[in-house]
Coordinates of C-alpha atoms and ligand atoms in Angstrom, one line a residue:
X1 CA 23.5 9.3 -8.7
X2 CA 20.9 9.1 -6.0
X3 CA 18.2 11.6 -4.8
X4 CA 18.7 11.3 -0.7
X5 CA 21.3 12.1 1.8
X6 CA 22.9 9.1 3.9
X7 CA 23.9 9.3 7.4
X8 CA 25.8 7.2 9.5
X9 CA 23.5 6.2 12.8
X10 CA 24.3 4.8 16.3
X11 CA 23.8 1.2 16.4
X12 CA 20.4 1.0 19.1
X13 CA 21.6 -0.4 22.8
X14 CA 18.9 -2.9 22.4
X15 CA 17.9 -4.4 19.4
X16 CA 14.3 -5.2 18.4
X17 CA 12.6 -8.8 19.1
X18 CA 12.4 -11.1 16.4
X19 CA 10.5 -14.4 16.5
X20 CA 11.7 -17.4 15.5
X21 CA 9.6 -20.6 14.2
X22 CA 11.1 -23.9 14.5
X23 CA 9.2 -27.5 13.2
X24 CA 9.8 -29.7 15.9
X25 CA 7.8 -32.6 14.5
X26 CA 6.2 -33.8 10.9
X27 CA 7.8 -33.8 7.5
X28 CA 9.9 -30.8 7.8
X29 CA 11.5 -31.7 11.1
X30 CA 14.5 -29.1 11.8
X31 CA 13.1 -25.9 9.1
X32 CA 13.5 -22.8 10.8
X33 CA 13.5 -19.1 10.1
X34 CA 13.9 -15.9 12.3
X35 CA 12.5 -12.4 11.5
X36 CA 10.0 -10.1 12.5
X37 CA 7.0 -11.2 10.7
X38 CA 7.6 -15.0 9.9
X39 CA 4.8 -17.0 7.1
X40 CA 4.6 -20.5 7.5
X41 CA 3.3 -23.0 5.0
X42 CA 3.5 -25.6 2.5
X43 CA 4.8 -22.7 -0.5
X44 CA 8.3 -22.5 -0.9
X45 CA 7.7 -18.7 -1.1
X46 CA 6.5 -19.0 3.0
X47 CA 9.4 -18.0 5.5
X48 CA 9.4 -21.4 6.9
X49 CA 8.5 -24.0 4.1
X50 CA 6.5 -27.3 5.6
X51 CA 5.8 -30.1 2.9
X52 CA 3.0 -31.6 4.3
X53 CA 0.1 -31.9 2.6
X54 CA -2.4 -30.9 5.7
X55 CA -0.7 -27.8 5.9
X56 CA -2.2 -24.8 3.8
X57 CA 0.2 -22.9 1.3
X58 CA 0.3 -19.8 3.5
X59 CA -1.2 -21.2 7.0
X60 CA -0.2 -19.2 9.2
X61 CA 2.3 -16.1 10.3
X62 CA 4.0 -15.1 13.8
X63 CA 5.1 -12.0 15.2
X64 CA 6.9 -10.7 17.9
X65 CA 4.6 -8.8 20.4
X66 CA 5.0 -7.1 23.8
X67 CA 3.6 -10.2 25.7
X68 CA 4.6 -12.6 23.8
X69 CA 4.1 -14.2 19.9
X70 CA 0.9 -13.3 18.2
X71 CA 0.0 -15.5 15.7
X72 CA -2.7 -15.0 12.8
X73 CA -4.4 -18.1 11.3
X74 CA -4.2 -17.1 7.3
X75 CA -7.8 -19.2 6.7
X76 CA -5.8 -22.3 6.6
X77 CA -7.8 -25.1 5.6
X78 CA -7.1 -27.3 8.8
X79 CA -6.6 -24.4 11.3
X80 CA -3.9 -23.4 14.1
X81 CA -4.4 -24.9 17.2
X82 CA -2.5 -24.2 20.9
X83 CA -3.3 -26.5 23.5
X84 CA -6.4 -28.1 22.1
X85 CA -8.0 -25.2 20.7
X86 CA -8.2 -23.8 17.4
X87 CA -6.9 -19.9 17.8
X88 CA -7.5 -17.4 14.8
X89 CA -5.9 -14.9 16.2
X90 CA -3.8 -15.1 19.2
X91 CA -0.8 -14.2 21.7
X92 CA 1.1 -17.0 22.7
X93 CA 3.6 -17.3 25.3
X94 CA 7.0 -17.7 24.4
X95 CA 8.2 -21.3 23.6
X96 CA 4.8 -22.3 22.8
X97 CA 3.9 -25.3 20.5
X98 CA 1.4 -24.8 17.4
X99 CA 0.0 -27.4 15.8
X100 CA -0.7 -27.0 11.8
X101 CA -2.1 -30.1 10.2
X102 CA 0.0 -32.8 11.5
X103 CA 2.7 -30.9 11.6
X104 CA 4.1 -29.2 15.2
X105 CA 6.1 -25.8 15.4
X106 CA 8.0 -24.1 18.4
X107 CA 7.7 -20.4 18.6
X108 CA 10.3 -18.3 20.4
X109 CA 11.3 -14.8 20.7
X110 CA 15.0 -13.9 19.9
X111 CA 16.9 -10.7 20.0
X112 CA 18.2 -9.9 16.1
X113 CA 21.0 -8.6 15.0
X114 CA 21.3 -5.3 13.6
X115 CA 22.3 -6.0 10.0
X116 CA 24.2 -2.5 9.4
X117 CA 25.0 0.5 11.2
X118 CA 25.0 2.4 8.4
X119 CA 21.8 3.2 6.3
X120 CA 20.1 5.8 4.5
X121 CA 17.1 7.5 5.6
X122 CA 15.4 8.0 2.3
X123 CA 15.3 6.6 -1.1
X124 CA 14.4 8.3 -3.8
X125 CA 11.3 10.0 -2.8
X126 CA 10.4 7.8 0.0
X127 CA 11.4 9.2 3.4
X128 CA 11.9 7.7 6.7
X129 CA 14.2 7.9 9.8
X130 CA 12.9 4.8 11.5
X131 CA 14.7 1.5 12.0
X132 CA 12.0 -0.1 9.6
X133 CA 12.2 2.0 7.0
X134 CA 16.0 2.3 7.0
X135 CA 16.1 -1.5 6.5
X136 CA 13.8 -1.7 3.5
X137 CA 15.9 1.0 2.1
X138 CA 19.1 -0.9 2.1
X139 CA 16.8 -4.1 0.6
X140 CA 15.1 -1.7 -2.2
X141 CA 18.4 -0.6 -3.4
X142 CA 20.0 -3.9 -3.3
X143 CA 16.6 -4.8 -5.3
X144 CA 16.9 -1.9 -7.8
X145 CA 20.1 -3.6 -8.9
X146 CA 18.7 -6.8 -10.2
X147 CA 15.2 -7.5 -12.6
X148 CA 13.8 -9.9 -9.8
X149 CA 9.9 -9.2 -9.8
X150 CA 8.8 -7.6 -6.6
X151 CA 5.5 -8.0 -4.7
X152 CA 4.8 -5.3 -2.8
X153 CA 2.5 -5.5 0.4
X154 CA 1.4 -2.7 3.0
X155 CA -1.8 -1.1 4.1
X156 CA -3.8 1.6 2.0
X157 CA -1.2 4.7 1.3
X158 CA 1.7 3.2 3.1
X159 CA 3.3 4.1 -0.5
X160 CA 3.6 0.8 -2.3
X161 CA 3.7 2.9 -5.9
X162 CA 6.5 4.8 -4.4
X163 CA 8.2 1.8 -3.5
X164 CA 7.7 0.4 -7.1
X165 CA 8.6 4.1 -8.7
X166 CA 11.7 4.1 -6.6
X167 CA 12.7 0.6 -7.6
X168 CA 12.2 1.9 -11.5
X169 CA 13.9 5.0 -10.8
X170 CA 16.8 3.5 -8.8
X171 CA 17.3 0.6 -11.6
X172 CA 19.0 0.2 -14.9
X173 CA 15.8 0.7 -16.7
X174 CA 15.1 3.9 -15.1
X175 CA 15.6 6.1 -18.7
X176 CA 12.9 3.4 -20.1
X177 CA 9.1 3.5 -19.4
X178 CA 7.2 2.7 -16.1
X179 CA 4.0 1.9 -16.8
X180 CA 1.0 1.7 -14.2
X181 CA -1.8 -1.0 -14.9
X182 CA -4.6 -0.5 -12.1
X183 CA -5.7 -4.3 -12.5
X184 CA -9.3 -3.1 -10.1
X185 CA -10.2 -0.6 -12.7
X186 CA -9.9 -2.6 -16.0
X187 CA -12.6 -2.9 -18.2
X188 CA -14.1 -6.3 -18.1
X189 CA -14.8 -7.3 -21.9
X190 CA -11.5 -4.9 -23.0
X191 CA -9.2 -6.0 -20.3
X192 CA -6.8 -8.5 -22.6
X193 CA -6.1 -5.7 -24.9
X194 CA -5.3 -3.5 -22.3
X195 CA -2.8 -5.6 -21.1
X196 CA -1.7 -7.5 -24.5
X197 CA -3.1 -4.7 -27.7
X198 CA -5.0 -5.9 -30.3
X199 CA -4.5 -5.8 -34.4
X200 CA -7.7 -3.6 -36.5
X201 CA -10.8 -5.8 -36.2
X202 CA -9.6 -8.0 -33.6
X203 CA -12.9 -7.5 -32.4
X204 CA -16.1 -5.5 -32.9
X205 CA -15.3 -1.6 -32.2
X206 CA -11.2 -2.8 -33.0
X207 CA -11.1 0.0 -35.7
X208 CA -7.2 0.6 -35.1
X209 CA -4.5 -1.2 -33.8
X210 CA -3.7 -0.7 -30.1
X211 CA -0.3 -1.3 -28.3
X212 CA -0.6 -3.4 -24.9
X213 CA 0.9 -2.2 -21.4
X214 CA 3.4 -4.7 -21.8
X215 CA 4.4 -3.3 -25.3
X216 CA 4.2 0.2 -24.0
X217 CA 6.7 -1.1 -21.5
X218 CA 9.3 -2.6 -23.5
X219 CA 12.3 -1.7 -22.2
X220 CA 10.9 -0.5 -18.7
X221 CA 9.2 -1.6 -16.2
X222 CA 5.2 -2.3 -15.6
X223 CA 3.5 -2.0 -12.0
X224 CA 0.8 -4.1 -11.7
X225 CA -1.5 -2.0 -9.1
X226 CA -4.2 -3.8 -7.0
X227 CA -3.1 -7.3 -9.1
X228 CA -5.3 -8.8 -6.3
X229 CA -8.4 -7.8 -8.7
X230 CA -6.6 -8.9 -12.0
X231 CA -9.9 -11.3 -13.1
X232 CA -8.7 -15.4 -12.5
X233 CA -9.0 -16.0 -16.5
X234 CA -7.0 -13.6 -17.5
X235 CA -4.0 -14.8 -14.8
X236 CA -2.8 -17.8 -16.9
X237 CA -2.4 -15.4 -19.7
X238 CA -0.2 -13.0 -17.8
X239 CA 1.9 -15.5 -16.5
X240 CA 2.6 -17.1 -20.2
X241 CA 3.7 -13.8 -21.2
X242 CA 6.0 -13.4 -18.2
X243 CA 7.7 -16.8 -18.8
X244 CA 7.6 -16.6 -22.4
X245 CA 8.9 -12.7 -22.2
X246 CA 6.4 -12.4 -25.6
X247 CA 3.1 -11.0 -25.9
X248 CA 0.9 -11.4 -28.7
X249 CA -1.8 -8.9 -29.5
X250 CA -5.5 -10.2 -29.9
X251 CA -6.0 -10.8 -33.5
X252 CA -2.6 -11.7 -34.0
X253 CA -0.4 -14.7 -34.5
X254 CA 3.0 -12.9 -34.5
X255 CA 4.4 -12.5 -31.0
X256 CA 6.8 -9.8 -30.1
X257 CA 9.6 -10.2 -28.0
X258 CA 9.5 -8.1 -24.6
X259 CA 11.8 -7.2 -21.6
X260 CA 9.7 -5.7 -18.7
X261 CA 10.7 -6.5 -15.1
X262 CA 6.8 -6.3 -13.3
X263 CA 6.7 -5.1 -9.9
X264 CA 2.9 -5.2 -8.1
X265 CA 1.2 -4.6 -5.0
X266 CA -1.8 -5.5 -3.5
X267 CA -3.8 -4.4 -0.3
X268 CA -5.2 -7.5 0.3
X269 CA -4.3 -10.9 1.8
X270 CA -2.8 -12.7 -2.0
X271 CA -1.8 -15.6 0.4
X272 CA -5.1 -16.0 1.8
X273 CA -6.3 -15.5 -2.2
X274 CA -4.1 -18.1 -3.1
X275 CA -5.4 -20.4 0.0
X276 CA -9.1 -19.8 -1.0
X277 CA -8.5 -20.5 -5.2
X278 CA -9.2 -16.4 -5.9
X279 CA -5.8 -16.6 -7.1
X280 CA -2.9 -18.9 -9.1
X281 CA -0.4 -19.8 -6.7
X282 CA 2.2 -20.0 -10.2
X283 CA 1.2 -16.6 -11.0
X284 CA 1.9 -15.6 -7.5
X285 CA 5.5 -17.3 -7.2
X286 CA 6.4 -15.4 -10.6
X287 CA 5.2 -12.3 -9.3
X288 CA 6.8 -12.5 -5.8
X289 CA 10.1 -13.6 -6.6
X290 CA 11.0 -11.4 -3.7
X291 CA 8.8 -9.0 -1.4
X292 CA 8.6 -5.6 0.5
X293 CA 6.4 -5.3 3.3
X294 CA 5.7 -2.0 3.8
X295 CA 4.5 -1.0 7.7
X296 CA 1.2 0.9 8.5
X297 CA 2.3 4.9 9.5
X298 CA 1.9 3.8 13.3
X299 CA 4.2 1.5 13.3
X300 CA 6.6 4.3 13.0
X301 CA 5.8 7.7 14.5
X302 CA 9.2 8.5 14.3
X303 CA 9.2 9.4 10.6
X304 CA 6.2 11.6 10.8
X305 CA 7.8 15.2 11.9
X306 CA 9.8 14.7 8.3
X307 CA 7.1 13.8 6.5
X308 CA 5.0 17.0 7.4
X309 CA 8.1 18.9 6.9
X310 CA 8.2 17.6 3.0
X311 CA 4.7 18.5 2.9
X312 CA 4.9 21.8 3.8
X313 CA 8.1 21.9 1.7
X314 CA 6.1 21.1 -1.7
X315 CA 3.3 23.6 -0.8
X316 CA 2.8 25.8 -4.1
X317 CA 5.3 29.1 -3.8
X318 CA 2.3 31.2 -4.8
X319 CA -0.2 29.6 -2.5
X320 CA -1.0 31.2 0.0
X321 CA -0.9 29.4 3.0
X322 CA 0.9 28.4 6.7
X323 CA 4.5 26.9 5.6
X324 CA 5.6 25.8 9.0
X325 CA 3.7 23.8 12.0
X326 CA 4.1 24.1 15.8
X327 CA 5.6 22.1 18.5
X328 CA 2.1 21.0 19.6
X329 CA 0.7 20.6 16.5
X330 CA 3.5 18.5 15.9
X331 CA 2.7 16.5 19.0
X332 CA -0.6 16.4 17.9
X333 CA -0.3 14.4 14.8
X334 CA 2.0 12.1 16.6
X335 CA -0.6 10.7 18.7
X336 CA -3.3 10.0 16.0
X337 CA -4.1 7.0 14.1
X338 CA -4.1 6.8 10.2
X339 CA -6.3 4.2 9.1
X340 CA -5.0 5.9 5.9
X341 CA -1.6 5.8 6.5
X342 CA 0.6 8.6 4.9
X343 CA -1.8 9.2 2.2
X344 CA -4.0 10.4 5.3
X345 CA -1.3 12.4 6.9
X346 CA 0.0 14.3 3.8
X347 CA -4.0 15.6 3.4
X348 CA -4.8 16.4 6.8
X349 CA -1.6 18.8 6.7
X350 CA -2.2 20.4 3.5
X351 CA -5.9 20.6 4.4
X352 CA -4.9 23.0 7.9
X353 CA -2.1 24.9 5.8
X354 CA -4.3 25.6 3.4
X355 CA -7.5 26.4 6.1
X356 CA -5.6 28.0 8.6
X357 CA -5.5 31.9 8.6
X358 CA -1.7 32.1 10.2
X359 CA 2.1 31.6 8.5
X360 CA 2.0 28.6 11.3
X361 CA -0.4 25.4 11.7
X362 CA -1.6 25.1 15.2
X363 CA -3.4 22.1 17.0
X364 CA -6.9 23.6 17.0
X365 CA -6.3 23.8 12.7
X366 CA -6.0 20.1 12.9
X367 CA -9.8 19.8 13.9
X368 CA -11.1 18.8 10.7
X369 CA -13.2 15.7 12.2
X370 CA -15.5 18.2 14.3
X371 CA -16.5 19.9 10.4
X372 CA -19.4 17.2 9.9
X373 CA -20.4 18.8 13.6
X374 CA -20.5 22.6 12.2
X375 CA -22.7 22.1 9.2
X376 CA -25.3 23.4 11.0
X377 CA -23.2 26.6 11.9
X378 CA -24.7 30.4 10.5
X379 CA -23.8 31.0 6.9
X380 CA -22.7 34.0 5.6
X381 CA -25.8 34.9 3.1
X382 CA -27.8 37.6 1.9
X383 CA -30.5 36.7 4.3
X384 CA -30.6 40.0 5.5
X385 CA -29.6 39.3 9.3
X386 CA -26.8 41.1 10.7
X387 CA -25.4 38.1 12.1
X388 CA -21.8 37.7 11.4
X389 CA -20.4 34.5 11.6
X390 CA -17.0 33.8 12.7
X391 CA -14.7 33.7 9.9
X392 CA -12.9 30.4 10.4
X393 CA -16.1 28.5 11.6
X394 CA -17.8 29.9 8.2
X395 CA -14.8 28.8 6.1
X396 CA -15.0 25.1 7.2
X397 CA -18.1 25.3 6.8
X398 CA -18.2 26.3 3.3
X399 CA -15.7 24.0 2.5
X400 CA -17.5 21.1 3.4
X401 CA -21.0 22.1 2.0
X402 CA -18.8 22.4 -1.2
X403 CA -17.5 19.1 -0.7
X404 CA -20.7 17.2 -0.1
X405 CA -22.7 18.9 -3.0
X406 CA -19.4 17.7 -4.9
X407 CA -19.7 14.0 -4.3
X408 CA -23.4 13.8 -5.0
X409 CA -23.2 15.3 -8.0
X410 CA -20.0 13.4 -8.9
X411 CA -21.4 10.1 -7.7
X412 CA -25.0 10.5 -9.6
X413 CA -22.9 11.2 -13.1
X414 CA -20.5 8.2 -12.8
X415 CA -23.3 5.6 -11.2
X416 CA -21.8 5.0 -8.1
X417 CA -18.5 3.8 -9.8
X418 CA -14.9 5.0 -7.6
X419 CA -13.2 4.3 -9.9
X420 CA -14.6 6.1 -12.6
X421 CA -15.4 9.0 -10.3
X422 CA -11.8 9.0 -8.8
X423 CA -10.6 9.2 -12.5
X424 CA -13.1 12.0 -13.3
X425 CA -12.8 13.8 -10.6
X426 CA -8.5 14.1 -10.6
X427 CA -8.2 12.4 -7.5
X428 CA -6.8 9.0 -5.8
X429 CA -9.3 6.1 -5.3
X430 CA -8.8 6.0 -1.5
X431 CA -9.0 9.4 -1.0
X432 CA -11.9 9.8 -2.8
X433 CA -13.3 6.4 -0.2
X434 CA -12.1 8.5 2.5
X435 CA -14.1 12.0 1.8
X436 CA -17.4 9.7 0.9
X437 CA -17.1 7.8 4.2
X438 CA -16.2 11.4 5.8
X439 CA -19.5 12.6 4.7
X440 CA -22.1 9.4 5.0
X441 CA -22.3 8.5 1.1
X442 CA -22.4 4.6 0.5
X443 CA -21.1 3.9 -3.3
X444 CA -22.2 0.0 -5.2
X445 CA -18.0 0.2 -6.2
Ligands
LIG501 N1 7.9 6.9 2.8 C1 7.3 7.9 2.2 N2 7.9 9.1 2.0 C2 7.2 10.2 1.4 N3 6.0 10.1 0.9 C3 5.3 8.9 1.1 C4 5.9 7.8 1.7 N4 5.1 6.8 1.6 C5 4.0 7.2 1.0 N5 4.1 8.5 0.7 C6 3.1 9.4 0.0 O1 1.9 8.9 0.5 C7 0.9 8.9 -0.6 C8 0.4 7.5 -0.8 O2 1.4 6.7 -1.3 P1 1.1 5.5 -2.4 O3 0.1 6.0 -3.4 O4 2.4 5.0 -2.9 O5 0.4 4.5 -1.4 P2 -0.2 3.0 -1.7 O6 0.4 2.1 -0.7 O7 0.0 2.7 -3.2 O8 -1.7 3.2 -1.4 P3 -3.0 2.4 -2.0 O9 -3.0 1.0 -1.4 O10 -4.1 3.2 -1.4 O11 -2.9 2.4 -3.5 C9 1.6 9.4 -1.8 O12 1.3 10.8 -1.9 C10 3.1 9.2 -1.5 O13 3.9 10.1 -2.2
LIG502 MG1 -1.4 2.4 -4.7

């Protein structure tokens, strides 16, 4: 059984550019690839594999753009270069010649073929209408079926743990355990048992045996969250225990057989990591045996009026608060950017249902950038004034004195430390980023 309806859509009149990458001279004279996004390097994970050795393992990606091909430079060690120069990041015009090392690629754009006309709009809990999400629906289930190790990549709150719930869910091993590991918030000196357990007196303060994630796991699956932060000497362990599929706790010589499939995700660059030695390019190839991009919110607007609706949706029955949004309100949110993706989305519309004082949230509810401005609005205090301040105006304001005197305290008693505060505090690391930036507090984490 899945969770989700599927709908037959229209096939679009025009499909969406792709680019394609050809190498027209060097060592891999004649590789090509086509897609949306293409890598190119010397890995045999990049889109476009070159085996030449003055070409970096991820050097370089292409994209289709409105004007023409942008190209990013990944900090390849001998650069990009277009006519002469050495471009970082660019847009190219179509058929245009890059040079990577000593090895020379043509860039085109090309119109792709729609691969079905028949996809879901949401899988498992992950919703989304657009022509991008629809696709990596039809790849996550096709992934769900098989124990391949997915990499997942996206911006902050784009829902890469959704992604690797769904896969979990959707899968064989779904009955079994899914265990998180956040790799940025593991204890330095205590991180292999995390990962591996340890026997009693392993070590100093070992007073009883401890079961590792992968243990806990058996069976299931483990996310590896943030695995851009997992610390480089603990990497080559990790990867034994993947290829072995054993893991022995500290302390111990008797291994224990495990099944796990590992699914991660990572905001940042892991190719760029693996270009700069911050990360094992073996670990990497066992841990991206396949990957999921996910895109940023903006890249598709379309999926945002369903996405408030499910928010609304999941409000609290006993809450009392707006359950429904207006046309403009709607149109509102459309036009923003979410440097936080739909992490950011799903609290600035819980936020105004919760603030607003109607059954409906309307544009002006949306205003929560303009609260920093009302701090210095009248209170409502026993001052003795007969001022009355305007209800709404007093509300915010409350709400954001609370806030601020909230993340001082909470910042003081965990030494500056997100992660530790996030985890005291109930709430998700970015979030948490977000309402510090929001009110001007600078963290050490
Ligand atoms: N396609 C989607 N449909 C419904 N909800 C979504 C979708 N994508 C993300 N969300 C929701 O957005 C929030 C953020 O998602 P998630 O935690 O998976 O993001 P993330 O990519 O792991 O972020 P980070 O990099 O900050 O850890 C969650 O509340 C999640 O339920
Ligand atoms: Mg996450």
């Amino acid at each position: 059984m899945r969770e989700g309806s599927t709908r037959t859509i229209r096939r679009p009149r025009s499909a969406p550019a792709a680019v394609r990458a050809v190498v027209v001279a060097g060592a891999s004279r004649g590789s090509t690839a086509v897609g949306k996004k293409i890598t190119l390097g010397r890995s045999r994970l990049a889109d476009v594999t070159i085996a030449d050795f003055t070409v970096s393992e991820f050097h370089v990606e292409i994209a289709a753009s409105s004007d023409g091909i942008e190209v990013q430079d990944l900090d390849s060690w001998n650069g990009t270069h277009f006519e002469g120069a050495r471009i970082q990041r660019a847009v190219v015009p179509r058929g245009a010649t890059l040079s990577l090392g000593e090895s020379t690629v043509r860039v085109d754009v090309v119109t792709e073929e729609q691969p079905s006309s028949a996809v879901r709009d949401s899988f498992r809990s992950l919703l989304g209408k657009s022509t991008v999400m629809r696709e990596l629906f039809a790849l996550l289930e096709r992934l769900a079926a098989t124990d391949l190790s997915v990499f997942i990549e996206g911006p902050t709150g784009s829902g890469k743990e959704l992604v690797a719930r769904a896969l979990h869910d959707d899968s064989a091993r779904g009955p079994e355990p899914f265990v998180v590991l956040d790799c940025a918030a593991l204890p330095g000196n205590l991180a292999e048992s995390v990962l591996f357990g340890h026997t009693t007196g392993a070590f100093t303060g070992a007073v009883a045996p401890r079961v590792g994630v992968f243990e806990a796991a058996n069976g299931g699956t483990v996310f590896l969250d943030e695995v851009g932060d997992l610390p480089l000497d603990l990497q080559p362990k990790l990867l034994r225990v993947l290829e072995n599929r054993q893991v022995t706790r500290l302390g111990d010589d008797r291994p224990r057989p495990i099944s796990v499939r590992v699914l991660s995700a990572t905001w940042r660059d892991l190719r760029r990591m693996v270009n700069q030695g911050a990360f094992r390019d073996d670990l990497y190839y066992r841990l991206a045996q396949t990957r999921v991009v996910l895109p940023s919110l903006a890249e598709r607007r379309e999926d945002i009026e369903a996405l408030v609706a499910e928010v609304l949706r999941r409000l609290p029955r006993d809450a009392s608060c707006a359950r429904a949004i207006s046309r403009e309100a709607l149109a509102e949110l459309a036009k923003r950017d979410y440097p936080g993706n739909v992490r950011e989305l799903k609290n600035i519309v819980e936020r105004a249902a919760y603030m607003c004082d109607g059954p409906v949230v309307r544009p002006q509810d949306l205003a929560f950038e303009r609260m920093l401005e009302r701090r210095n609005e009248p209170r409502f205090d026993d001052s003795g004034e007969d001022e009355v301040p305007e209800f709404k105006g007093a509300k915010r304001t409350a709400v954001d004195d609370f806030e601020h005197d909230y993340l001082q305290r909470l910042m003081a008693r965990t030494d500056g430390n997100i992660a530790m505060a996030a985890a005291r505090a109930g709430i998700e690391r970015h979030y948490l980023r977000s309402l510090l930036k929001k009110h001007g507090l600078h963290t050490r984490g």
